[in-house]
Coordinates of C-alpha atoms in Angstrom, one line a residue:
Chain A
M1 CA 125.5 89.7 39.2
S2 CA 122.7 92.3 40.1
V3 CA 123.3 95.8 39.7
K4 CA 123.3 97.8 42.8
I5 CA 120.5 100.8 42.7
E6 CA 120.5 103.4 45.4
A7 CA 117.0 102.9 47.1
G8 CA 117.0 106.5 48.1
A9 CA 118.8 109.7 48.9
G10 CA 122.1 109.1 50.6
G11 CA 123.2 110.4 53.9
G12 CA 122.0 109.4 57.3
I13 CA 123.6 106.9 59.8
P14 CA 126.0 104.6 58.1
H15 CA 125.0 100.8 58.2
N16 CA 128.0 99.7 60.0
Q17 CA 127.2 102.1 62.9
L18 CA 123.7 100.9 63.1
V19 CA 124.8 97.2 63.1
I20 CA 126.9 98.2 66.4
Y21 CA 124.0 100.0 68.0
G22 CA 121.6 97.3 67.1
L23 CA 123.7 94.2 68.4
V24 CA 124.9 95.8 71.6
G25 CA 121.6 97.6 72.3
S26 CA 119.5 94.5 71.8
L27 CA 122.0 92.4 73.7
V28 CA 122.1 94.7 76.8
L29 CA 118.3 95.3 76.9
I30 CA 117.7 91.6 76.7
Y31 CA 120.1 91.0 79.7
L32 CA 118.1 93.7 81.6
T33 CA 115.2 91.4 81.7
Y34 CA 117.4 89.2 83.7
L35 CA 116.7 91.7 86.6
N36 CA 113.5 89.7 86.9
T37 CA 115.2 86.7 88.0
I38 CA 117.6 88.6 90.3
T39 CA 114.9 90.5 92.0
G40 CA 112.3 87.8 91.9
T41 CA 109.8 90.1 90.4
Q42 CA 108.3 90.6 86.8
Y43 CA 108.6 94.2 86.6
F44 CA 111.4 94.5 84.1
A45 CA 109.7 92.2 81.3
F46 CA 109.2 95.4 79.1
F47 CA 113.0 95.6 78.4
G48 CA 112.6 92.5 76.2
G49 CA 110.3 94.4 73.9
L50 CA 112.6 97.4 73.7
A51 CA 115.3 94.9 72.7
A52 CA 113.1 93.8 69.8
V53 CA 112.5 97.3 68.7
V54 CA 116.2 98.1 68.7
A55 CA 116.8 94.8 66.6
L56 CA 114.0 95.8 64.3
I57 CA 115.6 99.2 63.5
W58 CA 118.9 97.4 62.7
G59 CA 116.9 94.8 60.6
T60 CA 115.2 97.4 58.6
D61 CA 118.3 99.0 57.6
T62 CA 119.9 95.6 56.8
I63 CA 116.8 94.9 54.5
K64 CA 117.3 98.3 52.9
H65 CA 120.9 97.4 52.2
L66 CA 120.1 94.1 50.8
C67 CA 117.1 95.0 48.7
S68 CA 118.7 97.9 47.0
Y69 CA 120.0 95.1 44.6
G70 CA 116.6 95.3 42.9
L71 CA 114.7 92.8 45.3
G72 CA 111.1 94.6 45.1
T73 CA 108.9 91.8 45.6
G74 CA 111.5 90.0 47.7
V75 CA 111.3 92.5 50.6
P76 CA 108.6 90.5 52.6
S77 CA 110.4 87.3 51.9
A78 CA 113.5 88.8 53.5
G79 CA 111.4 89.3 56.7
M80 CA 110.2 85.8 56.5
I81 CA 113.7 84.3 56.3
A82 CA 115.1 86.4 59.0
L83 CA 112.3 85.3 61.6
G84 CA 112.2 81.7 60.2
S85 CA 116.0 81.3 60.9
G86 CA 115.7 83.4 64.1
V87 CA 113.1 81.5 65.7
I88 CA 115.1 78.2 65.6
A89 CA 118.1 79.9 67.0
A90 CA 116.1 81.8 69.8
L91 CA 114.4 78.4 70.9
F92 CA 117.7 76.6 70.9
G93 CA 119.5 79.5 72.7
A94 CA 116.8 79.8 75.4
T95 CA 117.6 76.4 76.7
T96 CA 121.1 77.5 77.7
G97 CA 120.2 79.4 80.7
I98 CA 121.9 82.7 81.5
A99 CA 124.0 82.4 78.2
A100 CA 121.0 82.3 76.3
P101 CA 121.1 85.7 74.4
I102 CA 124.8 85.2 73.4
V103 CA 124.3 81.6 72.1
T104 CA 121.2 82.7 70.4
I105 CA 123.3 85.2 68.5
I106 CA 125.9 82.5 67.7
I107 CA 123.6 80.0 66.5
A108 CA 121.5 82.5 64.6
A109 CA 124.9 83.9 62.8
I110 CA 125.6 80.2 61.6
I111 CA 122.1 79.6 60.2
G112 CA 122.1 82.9 58.6
A113 CA 125.6 82.3 57.0
V114 CA 124.5 78.9 55.8
A115 CA 121.2 80.3 54.4
G116 CA 123.3 83.1 52.7
V117 CA 125.9 80.6 51.1
M118 CA 123.0 78.5 50.0
A119 CA 121.3 81.6 48.2
N120 CA 124.5 82.7 46.7
H121 CA 125.9 79.7 45.5
V122 CA 123.3 77.1 45.2
V123 CA 120.3 79.1 44.0
R124 CA 122.9 81.3 42.4
M125 CA 121.4 84.7 43.1
D126 CA 124.9 86.2 43.3
I127 CA 124.3 89.3 45.5
P128 CA 127.5 90.6 47.0
V129 CA 125.9 91.4 50.3
M130 CA 123.8 88.4 50.6
I131 CA 125.7 86.3 53.0
I132 CA 126.3 89.0 55.6
S133 CA 122.9 90.4 55.2
L134 CA 121.2 87.1 55.9
T135 CA 123.6 86.6 58.7
E136 CA 122.6 90.1 60.3
L137 CA 118.8 89.4 59.4
A138 CA 119.0 85.9 61.2
I139 CA 120.4 87.7 64.3
V140 CA 117.7 90.4 64.2
G141 CA 115.1 87.8 63.8
A142 CA 116.4 85.6 66.7
M143 CA 116.8 88.9 68.9
T144 CA 113.3 89.8 68.1
V145 CA 111.8 86.4 69.0
L146 CA 113.9 86.2 72.1
G147 CA 113.0 89.9 73.2
L148 CA 109.2 89.6 72.7
A149 CA 109.0 86.0 74.1
A150 CA 110.9 87.4 77.3
M151 CA 108.3 90.3 77.5
A152 CA 105.4 88.1 77.2
C153 CA 106.6 85.5 80.0
G154 CA 109.0 87.7 81.9
T155 CA 112.1 85.5 81.1
F156 CA 114.2 84.5 78.3
E157 CA 114.9 81.0 79.8
F158 CA 113.0 77.8 78.1
I159 CA 111.6 76.7 81.3
G160 CA 109.5 79.8 81.7
M161 CA 108.4 79.5 78.2
I162 CA 106.9 76.2 78.5
T163 CA 105.3 76.5 81.9
G164 CA 102.1 78.5 82.1
E165 CA 99.9 78.8 85.1
I166 CA 96.1 78.5 85.1
S167 CA 93.8 78.6 88.1
I168 CA 91.2 75.7 88.3
L169 CA 88.7 75.9 90.9
G170 CA 91.0 78.7 92.6
F171 CA 94.1 76.6 92.6
A172 CA 97.0 77.7 90.6
V173 CA 98.0 74.6 88.5
E174 CA 101.1 74.8 86.4
T175 CA 100.5 73.1 82.7
Y176 CA 102.3 73.0 79.4
E177 CA 99.0 73.9 77.4
F178 CA 98.9 77.5 78.9
S179 CA 102.4 78.2 78.2
L180 CA 104.0 80.5 75.7
I181 CA 105.2 77.7 73.6
G182 CA 102.3 75.2 74.5
G183 CA 99.8 77.7 73.6
S184 CA 101.6 78.5 70.3
I185 CA 102.1 82.3 71.3
I186 CA 105.5 82.0 69.7
A187 CA 103.7 81.5 66.4
V188 CA 102.2 85.1 67.0
I189 CA 105.5 86.5 67.8
F190 CA 107.0 84.9 64.6
M191 CA 104.5 86.6 62.4
L192 CA 104.6 90.0 64.5
G193 CA 108.3 90.1 64.0
A194 CA 108.3 89.0 60.3
I195 CA 105.8 91.6 59.2
A196 CA 107.3 94.2 61.4
I197 CA 110.8 93.7 60.1
Q198 CA 109.8 94.0 56.4
H199 CA 107.1 96.6 56.6
S200 CA 109.0 99.9 57.1
F201 CA 111.2 99.4 54.0
N202 CA 108.5 97.7 51.9
A203 CA 106.2 100.9 52.8
C204 CA 108.8 103.4 52.4
L205 CA 110.5 102.2 49.3
G206 CA 110.6 104.6 46.3
P207 CA 112.8 107.3 44.9
G208 CA 112.0 109.7 47.8
E209 CA 112.9 107.1 50.5
R210 CA 114.8 108.8 53.6
Q211 CA 116.4 106.9 56.2
D212 CA 115.1 108.8 59.2
R213 CA 111.6 108.3 58.2
T214 CA 112.1 104.5 57.4
L215 CA 113.8 103.8 60.8
M216 CA 111.1 105.8 62.7
L217 CA 108.4 103.6 61.1
A218 CA 110.6 100.6 62.1
A219 CA 110.5 101.8 65.7
E220 CA 106.7 102.4 65.3
C221 CA 106.3 98.8 64.0
G222 CA 108.2 97.6 67.1
F223 CA 106.3 99.4 69.7
L224 CA 102.8 98.5 67.8
S225 CA 104.0 94.8 68.1
M226 CA 104.9 95.4 71.8
I227 CA 101.4 96.7 72.5
T228 CA 99.9 93.4 71.4
V229 CA 102.5 91.3 73.1
A230 CA 101.8 93.2 76.4
I231 CA 98.3 92.6 76.1
I232 CA 98.9 88.9 75.6
S233 CA 101.5 89.0 78.7
F234 CA 98.5 89.5 80.9
A235 CA 97.9 85.9 80.7
F236 CA 101.5 84.9 81.7
I237 CA 102.8 87.4 84.2
G238 CA 101.2 89.7 87.0
F239 CA 98.8 92.3 86.3
I240 CA 101.1 95.3 87.4
P241 CA 104.2 94.2 85.4
A242 CA 102.0 93.6 82.3
L243 CA 100.3 97.1 82.9
I244 CA 103.9 98.6 83.0
S245 CA 104.7 96.8 79.7
L246 CA 101.5 98.1 78.1
L247 CA 102.2 101.6 79.4
V248 CA 105.8 101.6 78.0
S249 CA 104.9 100.3 74.6
V250 CA 101.6 102.6 74.2
I251 CA 103.7 105.8 75.0
G252 CA 106.4 104.7 72.6
W253 CA 104.1 103.8 70.0
I254 CA 102.2 107.2 70.1
Y255 CA 105.6 109.1 70.2
T256 CA 107.0 107.0 67.1
Y257 CA 103.6 107.3 65.2
T258 CA 103.1 111.0 65.6
Q259 CA 106.8 111.5 64.6
Y260 CA 106.3 109.4 61.6
I261 CA 103.4 111.3 60.4
A262 CA 105.2 114.4 60.8
L263 CA 108.2 113.1 58.8
S264 CA 105.9 111.7 56.1
K265 CA 104.4 115.4 56.0
R266 CA 107.8 116.6 55.6
D267 CA 108.8 114.3 52.6
A268 CA 105.5 114.5 50.7
Y269 CA 104.9 116.4 47.7
A270 CA 101.8 118.0 49.1
W271 CA 99.5 117.2 51.9
L272 CA 95.9 117.5 50.8
D273 CA 92.5 116.9 52.3
A274 CA 89.7 116.4 49.9
Q275 CA 91.4 117.7 46.9
P276 CA 90.9 116.6 43.3
I277 CA 93.7 114.9 41.5
L278 CA 96.5 117.4 40.7
E279 CA 97.2 116.4 37.0
P280 CA 101.0 117.2 36.2
K281 CA 101.7 120.2 33.9
G282 CA 101.5 119.2 30.2
G283 CA 99.2 116.3 31.0
A284 CA 100.0 112.6 31.5
Chain B
M1 CA 76.3 58.2 63.7
E2 CA 75.1 61.0 65.9
E3 CA 78.8 62.1 66.2
I4 CA 79.2 62.3 62.4
V5 CA 76.0 64.3 62.1
F6 CA 77.1 66.8 64.7
G7 CA 80.5 66.9 62.9
I8 CA 79.0 67.6 59.6
G9 CA 76.8 70.3 61.1
I10 CA 79.9 72.0 62.7
T11 CA 81.7 71.5 59.1
A12 CA 78.8 73.2 57.5
L13 CA 78.9 76.0 59.9
A14 CA 82.8 76.5 59.6
G15 CA 82.4 76.4 55.8
A16 CA 79.8 79.2 55.9
L17 CA 82.0 81.4 58.3
A18 CA 84.8 80.8 55.9
T19 CA 82.5 82.0 52.9
V20 CA 81.9 85.2 54.6
A21 CA 85.7 85.4 55.5
G22 CA 87.0 85.2 52.1
A23 CA 84.3 87.5 50.6
A24 CA 85.3 90.3 53.3
E25 CA 89.0 89.5 52.8
D26 CA 89.1 90.1 49.2
T27 CA 87.1 93.2 49.5
E28 CA 89.4 94.5 52.0
S29 CA 92.5 93.9 50.2
D30 CA 91.1 95.3 46.9
I31 CA 90.1 98.6 48.6
G32 CA 93.6 98.8 49.7
S33 CA 95.1 97.7 46.4
Q34 CA 96.9 95.0 48.1
G35 CA 98.1 92.0 46.5
D36 CA 99.2 91.8 42.6
P37 CA 97.1 94.9 41.3
N38 CA 99.4 97.0 43.6
S39 CA 102.4 97.0 41.2
Q40 CA 100.2 99.1 38.7
V41 CA 99.0 101.3 41.5
Q42 CA 102.5 101.9 42.7
L43 CA 103.8 102.5 39.2
A44 CA 101.0 104.9 38.0
P45 CA 102.5 108.1 39.3
Q46 CA 106.0 107.4 38.0
M47 CA 104.3 107.2 34.7
G48 CA 102.5 110.6 35.0
Y49 CA 99.2 109.1 36.3
I50 CA 98.5 110.9 39.5
H51 CA 95.6 109.0 41.3
R52 CA 93.3 108.9 44.3
I53 CA 93.6 105.3 44.9
F54 CA 94.5 103.8 48.4
N55 CA 97.9 102.1 48.3
K56 CA 98.4 99.9 51.4
A57 CA 101.1 97.5 50.6
V58 CA 101.6 95.9 53.9
A59 CA 102.9 92.5 52.4
G60 CA 101.6 89.9 50.1
E61 CA 98.1 89.0 51.3
P62 CA 99.1 85.5 52.7
P63 CA 101.6 86.8 55.1
A64 CA 99.6 89.8 56.1
Y65 CA 96.5 87.7 56.8
G66 CA 98.8 85.2 58.5
L67 CA 99.6 88.0 60.9
W68 CA 96.1 89.4 61.4
V69 CA 94.3 86.1 62.0
A70 CA 97.4 84.7 64.1
L71 CA 97.2 88.0 66.2
G72 CA 93.4 87.9 66.6
A73 CA 93.5 84.2 67.7
G74 CA 96.7 84.7 69.9
L75 CA 95.0 87.7 71.7
A76 CA 91.6 85.7 71.9
W77 CA 93.7 82.6 73.3
A78 CA 95.2 84.9 76.0
F79 CA 91.7 86.3 76.8
M80 CA 90.3 82.9 77.2
A81 CA 93.5 81.9 79.4
M82 CA 92.3 84.9 81.6
Q83 CA 88.9 83.2 82.0
I84 CA 87.1 85.3 79.7
N85 CA 84.1 84.1 77.9
P86 CA 85.1 82.7 74.4
I87 CA 82.9 84.7 72.1
L88 CA 83.8 88.0 74.2
A89 CA 87.5 87.0 73.9
I90 CA 87.2 86.3 70.2
V91 CA 85.6 89.6 69.5
L92 CA 88.2 91.4 71.7
G93 CA 91.0 89.7 70.1
S94 CA 89.8 90.3 66.6
A95 CA 89.1 94.1 67.5
L96 CA 92.7 94.6 68.6
A97 CA 94.1 92.7 65.4
V98 CA 92.1 95.1 63.6
F99 CA 93.5 98.0 65.2
V100 CA 97.1 96.8 64.3
Q101 CA 95.8 96.3 60.7
G102 CA 94.5 99.8 60.4
V103 CA 97.8 101.3 61.7
Y104 CA 99.9 99.4 59.3
A105 CA 97.7 100.4 56.5
T106 CA 98.0 104.1 57.4
T107 CA 101.7 103.8 57.6
A108 CA 102.0 101.9 54.3
Y109 CA 100.0 104.7 52.5
L110 CA 101.8 107.5 54.0
G111 CA 105.4 106.0 53.4
R112 CA 104.6 104.8 49.7
T113 CA 103.2 108.2 48.8
A114 CA 105.6 110.4 50.5
S115 CA 108.4 108.4 48.6
L116 CA 106.8 109.2 45.3
A117 CA 107.2 113.0 46.0
K118 CA 109.3 113.3 43.0
F119 CA 106.6 112.6 40.7
G120 CA 104.1 115.0 42.1
Q121 CA 101.9 112.4 43.9
P122 CA 100.4 114.2 46.8
V123 CA 99.2 112.6 50.1
Y124 CA 95.4 112.7 50.1
I125 CA 94.5 112.8 53.8
D126 CA 90.9 112.2 53.1
I127 CA 91.9 108.8 51.6
L128 CA 93.2 107.7 54.8
K129 CA 90.3 109.1 56.8
S130 CA 87.6 107.4 54.7
M131 CA 89.3 104.2 53.4
T132 CA 91.0 103.0 56.4
T133 CA 87.9 102.7 58.4
V134 CA 86.2 100.6 55.5
T135 CA 89.1 98.4 55.1
M136 CA 89.3 97.8 59.0
A137 CA 85.5 96.9 58.9
H138 CA 86.1 94.4 56.3
A139 CA 89.2 93.0 58.0
F140 CA 87.3 92.8 61.2
V141 CA 84.6 90.5 59.6
A142 CA 87.3 88.4 58.0
I143 CA 89.4 87.9 61.0
F144 CA 86.4 87.4 63.5
T145 CA 84.8 84.8 61.2
T146 CA 88.3 83.0 60.7
V147 CA 89.2 82.9 64.3
A148 CA 85.5 81.7 65.2
M149 CA 85.9 79.0 62.8
C150 CA 89.4 77.7 64.3
H151 CA 87.7 77.8 67.7
L152 CA 85.0 75.8 66.2
M153 CA 87.4 73.2 65.0
I154 CA 89.2 73.0 68.3
S155 CA 86.2 72.9 70.8
A156 CA 83.8 71.1 68.5
L157 CA 85.8 69.0 66.5
G158 CA 88.7 68.3 68.8
H159 CA 91.5 69.7 66.7
P160 CA 94.8 69.2 68.4
F161 CA 96.4 72.3 67.3
P162 CA 96.3 75.4 69.9
L163 CA 94.2 78.4 68.6
P164 CA 96.9 80.8 67.4
L165 CA 98.6 78.0 65.4
L166 CA 95.5 77.2 63.9
G167 CA 94.8 80.8 63.1
L168 CA 98.1 81.2 61.5
V169 CA 97.6 78.2 59.0
W170 CA 94.0 79.3 58.1
G171 CA 95.1 83.0 57.9
I172 CA 97.6 82.2 55.4
A173 CA 95.2 80.0 53.6
L174 CA 92.6 82.9 53.5
G175 CA 95.1 85.3 52.1
A176 CA 96.1 83.0 49.5
A177 CA 92.6 82.0 48.6
G178 CA 91.8 85.8 48.2
S179 CA 94.9 86.7 46.3
A180 CA 94.6 83.8 43.9
T181 CA 90.8 84.0 43.3
G182 CA 89.6 87.6 44.1
N183 CA 92.4 89.6 42.6
P184 CA 92.2 88.7 38.9
F185 CA 88.6 90.2 38.8
Y186 CA 89.7 93.7 40.4
G187 CA 93.2 93.8 38.9
K188 CA 92.5 92.6 35.4
E189 CA 88.8 93.5 35.0
R190 CA 88.4 96.9 36.9
Q191 CA 91.9 98.3 37.4
Y192 CA 93.1 98.1 33.8
Q193 CA 89.7 98.9 31.8
E194 CA 91.6 102.0 30.1
Q195 CA 92.8 99.1 27.8
K196 CA 90.4 97.5 25.2
F197 CA 89.2 94.2 26.5
G198 CA 91.5 91.5 25.7
A199 CA 94.5 93.6 24.9
G200 CA 96.5 92.9 27.9
V201 CA 98.8 95.5 29.7
P202 CA 101.6 96.3 27.1
I203 CA 104.6 98.0 28.8
S204 CA 103.6 101.2 27.0
A205 CA 100.4 101.2 29.0
S206 CA 101.8 100.3 32.3
G207 CA 100.6 102.4 35.1
N208 CA 97.6 103.6 33.1
I209 CA 95.0 102.6 35.7
V210 CA 91.3 103.8 35.9
R211 CA 91.3 107.0 37.7
Y212 CA 88.3 108.8 36.7
A213 CA 84.7 107.6 37.4
E214 CA 81.5 107.8 35.5
A215 CA 81.1 111.1 37.5
G216 CA 84.1 112.8 39.1
Q217 CA 87.2 110.8 40.4
R218 CA 87.5 107.2 41.2
N219 CA 88.8 106.2 44.6
S220 CA 89.2 102.9 46.2
L221 CA 85.7 102.6 47.6
D222 CA 84.4 102.3 43.9
N223 CA 86.9 99.4 43.6
G224 CA 85.3 98.0 46.7
F225 CA 81.8 98.0 45.0
F226 CA 83.1 96.1 42.3
S227 CA 85.0 93.5 44.4
A228 CA 81.9 93.0 46.5
K229 CA 80.0 92.0 43.4
L230 CA 82.4 89.6 41.7
G231 CA 85.8 89.0 43.3
G232 CA 84.5 88.8 46.9
P233 CA 81.9 86.3 46.4
A234 CA 84.4 84.1 44.3
S235 CA 87.1 84.3 47.0
G236 CA 84.2 83.4 49.5
I237 CA 83.2 80.2 47.5
C238 CA 86.9 79.3 47.2
F239 CA 87.7 79.7 50.6
G240 CA 84.4 78.1 52.0
L241 CA 84.9 75.0 49.8
I242 CA 88.5 74.6 50.9
V243 CA 87.4 74.6 54.6
F244 CA 84.2 72.6 54.0
F245 CA 85.8 69.7 52.1
E246 CA 88.9 69.7 54.2
L247 CA 86.7 69.3 57.5
W248 CA 84.2 67.0 55.7
R249 CA 86.8 64.3 54.4
T250 CA 88.3 64.4 57.9
V251 CA 85.0 63.9 59.8
V252 CA 83.4 61.5 57.5
F253 CA 86.2 59.3 56.3
E254 CA 88.8 59.4 59.1
P255 CA 87.3 56.1 60.7
L256 CA 88.1 54.2 57.3
A257 CA 91.4 52.4 57.1
A258 CA 93.1 54.0 60.2
G259 CA 92.9 57.4 58.9
W260 CA 94.1 56.8 55.5
G261 CA 90.5 57.2 54.3
A262 CA 90.6 60.8 54.8
V263 CA 93.9 60.9 52.8
I264 CA 92.5 58.9 49.9
I265 CA 89.4 61.1 49.8
G266 CA 91.4 64.3 49.9
I267 CA 93.3 63.0 46.6
V268 CA 90.2 62.3 44.9
I269 CA 88.7 65.5 45.5
I270 CA 91.9 67.3 44.1
L271 CA 91.6 65.1 41.1
I272 CA 88.0 65.7 40.6
F273 CA 88.6 69.5 40.9
A274 CA 91.6 69.2 38.4
I275 CA 89.3 67.7 35.9
I276 CA 86.6 70.3 36.3
D277 CA 89.2 73.1 36.0
R278 CA 90.7 71.6 32.9
Y279 CA 87.3 71.1 31.2
I280 CA 86.4 74.9 32.0
E281 CA 89.7 76.1 30.6
V282 CA 89.2 74.0 27.5
W283 CA 85.8 75.1 27.1
A284 CA 86.5 78.7 27.5
R285 CA 89.4 78.7 25.1
K286 CA 87.3 77.0 22.5
T287 CA 84.3 79.3 23.1
F288 CA 86.1 82.7 23.3
G289 CA 88.9 81.8 21.2
P290 CA 92.4 83.4 21.1
Y291 CA 92.4 87.4 20.6
T292 CA 92.0 88.1 16.9
A293 CA 91.9 91.2 14.9
P294 CA 90.6 94.4 16.8
E295 CA 87.9 95.4 14.2
E296 CA 85.8 92.3 15.5
A297 CA 85.8 93.6 19.0
S298 CA 84.7 97.2 17.9
S299 CA 81.3 98.3 17.5

């Protein structure tokens, strides 16, 4: 069995509390994109991206929890398996209409638990929190994919993901080739989520890791992914709704990025500009 | 016949683009000390070696380049779907992907360095200012050439995959080529030169990376010069050959035996390269031999 080492100074929000916030928050925010279907508009697409941000914050804390068992180089792999399990659950869940987010969570939990059992009992990694962490990560991955996909095409329903519009000679024609899945934008969302979910802990790990800084970076990664998805969404939804998505993501990104820099400045040993190497007293 | 000649022309062009991409990718990742040399750069302050090397650990190179190229390709695809000219679309997509890469690089450096406060490693802001832009420039070259190569495969060779998926596949291949071929030059030949040649890196010397230059202090731009000389071109040749042979066997031999011709030629190419590699390895071992007594190496 691996020995647990604390990744950083304790304190901060307890993990179980973050799980509740993450699960409920992302579910509610994804359902808010359903306002698009109810009102017959596309202005509420950006809620999908916000759901992904909330899910990523939760996922970052889970990765920190899991990787405190000495999985240094395993941090990026944890992101890959999260989104890998998540994308299957999200695509399956999307076919179930209005129940999509809930079905997605259930399917993701099953896939994650199976992956966790395999890792612990077949590969014999024997990490106590492995099963619960991989279950959480699969749900996080699924909510991230579903959220960003809903943001790109305005709906979390499968039919919206496989039909796209292209104007040929002035006529709008519905095709599969120019849809979210037909054009493989889902692959871009997969990679955006996989790098975003692992980056925060991977970037902040070390003895001086602080929860607020890591989670602020998670939010920053989420908003940064939202910016690019908002730009892609110009190809799928109307100009004004896509512009609203872009504005929300840019504002969120600027806020979290400046906050993250301020927190890094707080935690750094020194903040120097064009200074020589400060050799420690007594020499190396 | 004319079709095959056209296909080989496109193959050569794609191989040339891939060569440029490989060279730029390796130089970019080495300036940021990404990939396997990162462990020593990360370890150095903990062993008391405070340094001025850029430490941008986003992920391993294959996943990171998988994202940058897939993102560039996805944005380019979206711009093309908005009826924007493909060349402009690829440039815009690559530029936006590079913006994401730059932001990830800055947050990685700030996070890693701030978490090492206990060991007295300061954050050098001028490193961010001078080196992020250099890595972004190299990343732009790598992303643009790879996305352009993928677009060529689709529009000229009729590849069935959509652009973002092809970008993901070739992005991961690009990162893997740079990581496997280029990093040994930089990590083992430049970063650890505080050790005598052939001495390896014993545990007691962990983190003892090269921190001072011939004049003044070394930063990652000096590592960039070194990578541009050896590791970059080596990665470029590696990735260029991968792309060239992959397309060449498909273009020329696909009509043979209902597509199986290309598969058989692929296996033959792998076998030929395995024989060449084995020959070089045996030759190098015989010529340079095992590491012997240190007095032979001293002068």
